[in-house]
PDB file of C-alpha atoms in Angstrom:
ATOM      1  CA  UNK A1467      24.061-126.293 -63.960  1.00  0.00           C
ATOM      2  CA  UNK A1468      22.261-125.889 -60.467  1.00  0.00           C
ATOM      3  CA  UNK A1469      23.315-129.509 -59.707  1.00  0.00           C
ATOM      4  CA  UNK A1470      26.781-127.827 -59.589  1.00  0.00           C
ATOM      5  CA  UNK A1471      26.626-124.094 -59.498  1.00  0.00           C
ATOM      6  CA  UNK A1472      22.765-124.083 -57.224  1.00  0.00           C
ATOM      7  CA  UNK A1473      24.235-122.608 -53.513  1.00  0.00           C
ATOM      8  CA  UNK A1474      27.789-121.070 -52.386  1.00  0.00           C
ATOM      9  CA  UNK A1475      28.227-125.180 -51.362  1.00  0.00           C
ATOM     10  CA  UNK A1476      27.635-127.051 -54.288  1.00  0.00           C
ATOM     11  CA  UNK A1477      29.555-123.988 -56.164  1.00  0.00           C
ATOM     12  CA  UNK A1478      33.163-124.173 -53.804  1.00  0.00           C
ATOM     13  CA  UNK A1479      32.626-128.150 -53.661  1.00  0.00           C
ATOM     14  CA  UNK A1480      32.443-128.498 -57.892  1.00  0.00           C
ATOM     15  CA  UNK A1481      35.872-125.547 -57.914  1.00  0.00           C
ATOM     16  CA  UNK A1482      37.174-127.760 -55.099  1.00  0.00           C
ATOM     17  CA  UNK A1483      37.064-130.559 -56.951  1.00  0.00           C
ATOM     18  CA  UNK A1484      38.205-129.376 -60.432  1.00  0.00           C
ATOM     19  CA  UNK A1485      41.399-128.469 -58.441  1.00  0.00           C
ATOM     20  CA  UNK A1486      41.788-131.569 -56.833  1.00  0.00           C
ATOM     21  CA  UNK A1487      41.366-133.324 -60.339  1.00  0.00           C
ATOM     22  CA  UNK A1488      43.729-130.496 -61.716  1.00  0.00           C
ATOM     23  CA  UNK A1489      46.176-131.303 -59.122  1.00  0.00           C
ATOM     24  CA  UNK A1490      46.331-134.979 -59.792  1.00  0.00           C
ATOM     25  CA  UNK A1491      46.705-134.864 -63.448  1.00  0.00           C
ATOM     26  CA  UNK A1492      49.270-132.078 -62.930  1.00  0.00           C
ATOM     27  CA  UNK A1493      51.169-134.497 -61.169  1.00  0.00           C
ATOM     28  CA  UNK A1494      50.884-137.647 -63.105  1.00  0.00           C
ATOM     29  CA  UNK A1495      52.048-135.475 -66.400  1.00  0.00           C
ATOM     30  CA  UNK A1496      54.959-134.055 -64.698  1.00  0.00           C
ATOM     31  CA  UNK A1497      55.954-137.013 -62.501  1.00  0.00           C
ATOM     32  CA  UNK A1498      59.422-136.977 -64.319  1.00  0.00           C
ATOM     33  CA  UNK A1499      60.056-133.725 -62.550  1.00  0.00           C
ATOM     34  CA  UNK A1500      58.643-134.318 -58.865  1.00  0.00           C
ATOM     35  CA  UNK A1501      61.403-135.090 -56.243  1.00  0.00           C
ATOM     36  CA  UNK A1502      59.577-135.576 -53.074  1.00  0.00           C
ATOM     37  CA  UNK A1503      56.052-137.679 -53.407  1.00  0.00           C
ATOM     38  CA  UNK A1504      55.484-137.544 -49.732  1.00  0.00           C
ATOM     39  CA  UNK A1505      54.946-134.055 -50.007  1.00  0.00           C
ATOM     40  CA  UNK A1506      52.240-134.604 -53.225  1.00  0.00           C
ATOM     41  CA  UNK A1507      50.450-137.402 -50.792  1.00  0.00           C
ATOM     42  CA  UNK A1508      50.284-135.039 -47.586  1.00  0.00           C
ATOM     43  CA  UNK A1509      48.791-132.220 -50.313  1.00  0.00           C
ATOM     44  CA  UNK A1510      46.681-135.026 -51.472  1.00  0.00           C
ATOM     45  CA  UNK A1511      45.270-136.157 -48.193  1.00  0.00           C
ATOM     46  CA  UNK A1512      44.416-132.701 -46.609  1.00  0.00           C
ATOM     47  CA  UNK A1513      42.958-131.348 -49.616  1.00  0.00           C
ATOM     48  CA  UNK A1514      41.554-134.189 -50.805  1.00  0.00           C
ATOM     49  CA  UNK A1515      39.784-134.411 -47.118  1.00  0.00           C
ATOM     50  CA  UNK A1516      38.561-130.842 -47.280  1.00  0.00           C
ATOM     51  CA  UNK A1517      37.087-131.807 -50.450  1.00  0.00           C
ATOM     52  CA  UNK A1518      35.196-134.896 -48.827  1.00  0.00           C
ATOM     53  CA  UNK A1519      34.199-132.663 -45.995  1.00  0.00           C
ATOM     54  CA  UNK A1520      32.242-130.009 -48.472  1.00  0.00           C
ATOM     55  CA  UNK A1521      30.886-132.608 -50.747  1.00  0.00           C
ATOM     56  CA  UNK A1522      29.470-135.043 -47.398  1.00  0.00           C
ATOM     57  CA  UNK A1523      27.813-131.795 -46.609  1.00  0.00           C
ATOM     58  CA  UNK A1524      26.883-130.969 -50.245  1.00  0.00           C
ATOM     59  CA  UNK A1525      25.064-134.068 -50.621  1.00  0.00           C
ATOM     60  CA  UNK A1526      23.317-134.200 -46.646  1.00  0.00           C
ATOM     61  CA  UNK A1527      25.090-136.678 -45.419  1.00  0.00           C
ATOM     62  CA  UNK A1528      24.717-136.354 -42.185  1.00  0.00           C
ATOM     63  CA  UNK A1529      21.108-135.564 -42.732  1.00  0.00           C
ATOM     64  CA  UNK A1530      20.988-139.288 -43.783  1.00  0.00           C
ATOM     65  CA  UNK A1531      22.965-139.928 -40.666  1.00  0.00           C
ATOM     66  CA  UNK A1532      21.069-138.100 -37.766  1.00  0.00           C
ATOM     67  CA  UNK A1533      17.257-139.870 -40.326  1.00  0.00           C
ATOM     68  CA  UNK A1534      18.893-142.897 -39.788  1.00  0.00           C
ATOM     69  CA  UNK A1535      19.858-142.333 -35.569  1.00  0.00           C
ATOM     70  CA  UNK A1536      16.178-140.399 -34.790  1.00  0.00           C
ATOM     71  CA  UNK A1537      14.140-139.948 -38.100  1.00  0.00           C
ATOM     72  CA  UNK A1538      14.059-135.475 -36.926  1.00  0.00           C
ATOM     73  CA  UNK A1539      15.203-134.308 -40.146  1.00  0.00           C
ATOM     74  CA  UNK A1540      14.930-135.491 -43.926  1.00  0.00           C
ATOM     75  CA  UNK A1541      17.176-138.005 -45.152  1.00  0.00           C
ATOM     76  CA  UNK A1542      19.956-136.349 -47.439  1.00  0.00           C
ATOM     77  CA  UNK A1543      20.600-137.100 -51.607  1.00  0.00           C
ATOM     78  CA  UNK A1544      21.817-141.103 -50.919  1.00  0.00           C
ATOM     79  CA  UNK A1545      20.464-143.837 -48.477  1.00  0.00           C
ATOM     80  CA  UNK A1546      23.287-144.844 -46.197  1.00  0.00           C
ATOM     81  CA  UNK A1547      23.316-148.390 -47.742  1.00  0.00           C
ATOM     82  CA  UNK A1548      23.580-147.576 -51.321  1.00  0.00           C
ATOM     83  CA  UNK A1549      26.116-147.867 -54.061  1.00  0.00           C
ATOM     84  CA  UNK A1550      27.062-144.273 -53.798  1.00  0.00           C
ATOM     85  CA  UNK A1551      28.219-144.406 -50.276  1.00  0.00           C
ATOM     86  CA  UNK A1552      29.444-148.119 -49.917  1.00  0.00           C
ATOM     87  CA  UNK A1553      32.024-147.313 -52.966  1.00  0.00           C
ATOM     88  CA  UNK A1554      32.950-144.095 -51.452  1.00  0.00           C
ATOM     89  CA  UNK A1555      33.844-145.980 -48.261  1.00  0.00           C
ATOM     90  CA  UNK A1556      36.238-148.340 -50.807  1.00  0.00           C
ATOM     91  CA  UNK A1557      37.978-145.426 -51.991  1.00  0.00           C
ATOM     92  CA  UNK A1558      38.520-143.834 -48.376  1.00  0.00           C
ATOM     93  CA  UNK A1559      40.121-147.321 -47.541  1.00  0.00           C
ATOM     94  CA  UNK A1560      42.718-147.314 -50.400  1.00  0.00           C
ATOM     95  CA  UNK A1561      43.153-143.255 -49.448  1.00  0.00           C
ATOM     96  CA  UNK A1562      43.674-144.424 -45.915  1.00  0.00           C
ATOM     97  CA  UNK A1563      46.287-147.125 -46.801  1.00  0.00           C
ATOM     98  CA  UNK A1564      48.567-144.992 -48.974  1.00  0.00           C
ATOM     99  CA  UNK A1565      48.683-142.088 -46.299  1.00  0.00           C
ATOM    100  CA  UNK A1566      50.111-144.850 -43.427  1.00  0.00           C
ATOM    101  CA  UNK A1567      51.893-146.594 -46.283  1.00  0.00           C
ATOM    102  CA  UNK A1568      53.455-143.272 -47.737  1.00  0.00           C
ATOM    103  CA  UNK A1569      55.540-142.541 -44.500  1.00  0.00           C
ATOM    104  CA  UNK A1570      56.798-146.022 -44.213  1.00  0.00           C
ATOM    105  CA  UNK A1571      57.880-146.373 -47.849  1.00  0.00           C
ATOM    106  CA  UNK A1572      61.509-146.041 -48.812  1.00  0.00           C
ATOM    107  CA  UNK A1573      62.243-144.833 -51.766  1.00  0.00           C
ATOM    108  CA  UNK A1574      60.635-141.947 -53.859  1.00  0.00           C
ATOM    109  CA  UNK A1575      59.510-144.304 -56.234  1.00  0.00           C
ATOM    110  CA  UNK A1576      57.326-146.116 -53.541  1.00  0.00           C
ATOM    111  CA  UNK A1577      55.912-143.219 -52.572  1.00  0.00           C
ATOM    112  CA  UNK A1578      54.976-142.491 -56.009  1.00  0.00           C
ATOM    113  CA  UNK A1579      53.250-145.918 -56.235  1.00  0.00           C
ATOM    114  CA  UNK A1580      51.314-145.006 -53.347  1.00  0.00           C
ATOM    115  CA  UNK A1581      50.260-141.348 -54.159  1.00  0.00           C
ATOM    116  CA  UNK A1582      48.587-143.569 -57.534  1.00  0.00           C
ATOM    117  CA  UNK A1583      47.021-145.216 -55.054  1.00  0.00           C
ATOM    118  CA  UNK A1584      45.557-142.304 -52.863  1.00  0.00           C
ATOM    119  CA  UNK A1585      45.092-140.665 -55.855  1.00  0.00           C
ATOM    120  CA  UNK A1586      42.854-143.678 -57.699  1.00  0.00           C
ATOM    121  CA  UNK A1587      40.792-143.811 -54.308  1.00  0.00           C
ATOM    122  CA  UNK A1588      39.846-140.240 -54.596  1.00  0.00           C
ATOM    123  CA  UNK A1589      38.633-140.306 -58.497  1.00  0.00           C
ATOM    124  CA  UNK A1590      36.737-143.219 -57.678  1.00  0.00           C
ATOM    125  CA  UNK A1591      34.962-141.272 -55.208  1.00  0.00           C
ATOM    126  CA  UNK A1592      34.541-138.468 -57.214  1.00  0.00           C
ATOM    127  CA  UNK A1593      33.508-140.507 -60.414  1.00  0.00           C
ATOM    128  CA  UNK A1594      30.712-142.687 -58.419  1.00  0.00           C
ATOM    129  CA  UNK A1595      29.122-139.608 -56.566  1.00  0.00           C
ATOM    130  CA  UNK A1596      29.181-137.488 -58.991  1.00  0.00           C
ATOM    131  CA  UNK A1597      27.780-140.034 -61.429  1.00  0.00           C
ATOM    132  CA  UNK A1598      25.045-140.945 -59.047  1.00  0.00           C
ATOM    133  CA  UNK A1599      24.323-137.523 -58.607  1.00  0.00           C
ATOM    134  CA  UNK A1600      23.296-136.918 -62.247  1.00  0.00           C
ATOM    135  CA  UNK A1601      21.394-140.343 -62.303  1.00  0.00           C
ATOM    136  CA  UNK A1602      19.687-139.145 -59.423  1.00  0.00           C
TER     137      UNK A1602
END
């Protein structure tokens, strides 16, 4: 439990991403009722970068950074080579994609295609760090 409840951090980032997994599966269940997927993406996007932002700094990231630039602090949970962070960067690309694609796209049902995608990159993420975190 302290890997997910230890500090006020890893506590909002866990909630934080419960509701970003809630949100998701809210929306794939009810897709027959959304009208405007743009909207879903943009909520997806913000949130889901909010969410990156608290679980970067959950995990020392850029602890791992600045022991990588000048070796003055501890490196954070994951080397900045690693699994963990090289698949995270895989799902950021297909996030990145659908948000310039979502704009562009035509027709709702494009935009739904692409919130799929935004939405696979982010449980990837999730999945793999969170994974890796319990292995670790």
């Amino acid at each position: 439990m302290k890997l997910y409840f230890g500090n006020g951090v890893t506590t909002a980032t866990t909630l934080m991403i419960l509701a970003l997994l809630g949100f998701i599966g809210y929306s794939f269940f009810n897709r027959s009722n959304i009208l405007y997927w743009g909207r879903r993406s943009a909520i997806l996007l913000v949130f889901g970068l909010v969410v990156c932002c608290f679980a970067a700094a959950r995990d020392g990231l850029d602890k791992t950074i600045q022991h990588i630039i000048d070796g003055s602090c501890a490196p954070g949970l994951f080397p900045l080579v690693s699994i963990p962070t090289i698949v995270g960067c895989i799902g950021a690309l297909l996030i990145i994609v659908a948000a310039i694609a979502t704009p562009i796209a035509k027709t709702q049902h494009t935009r739904e295609i692409w919130f799929y995608v935004m939405s696979g990159g982010a449980v990837l993420k999730i999945v793999t760090m969170e994974i890796a975190r319990i292995i670790l």
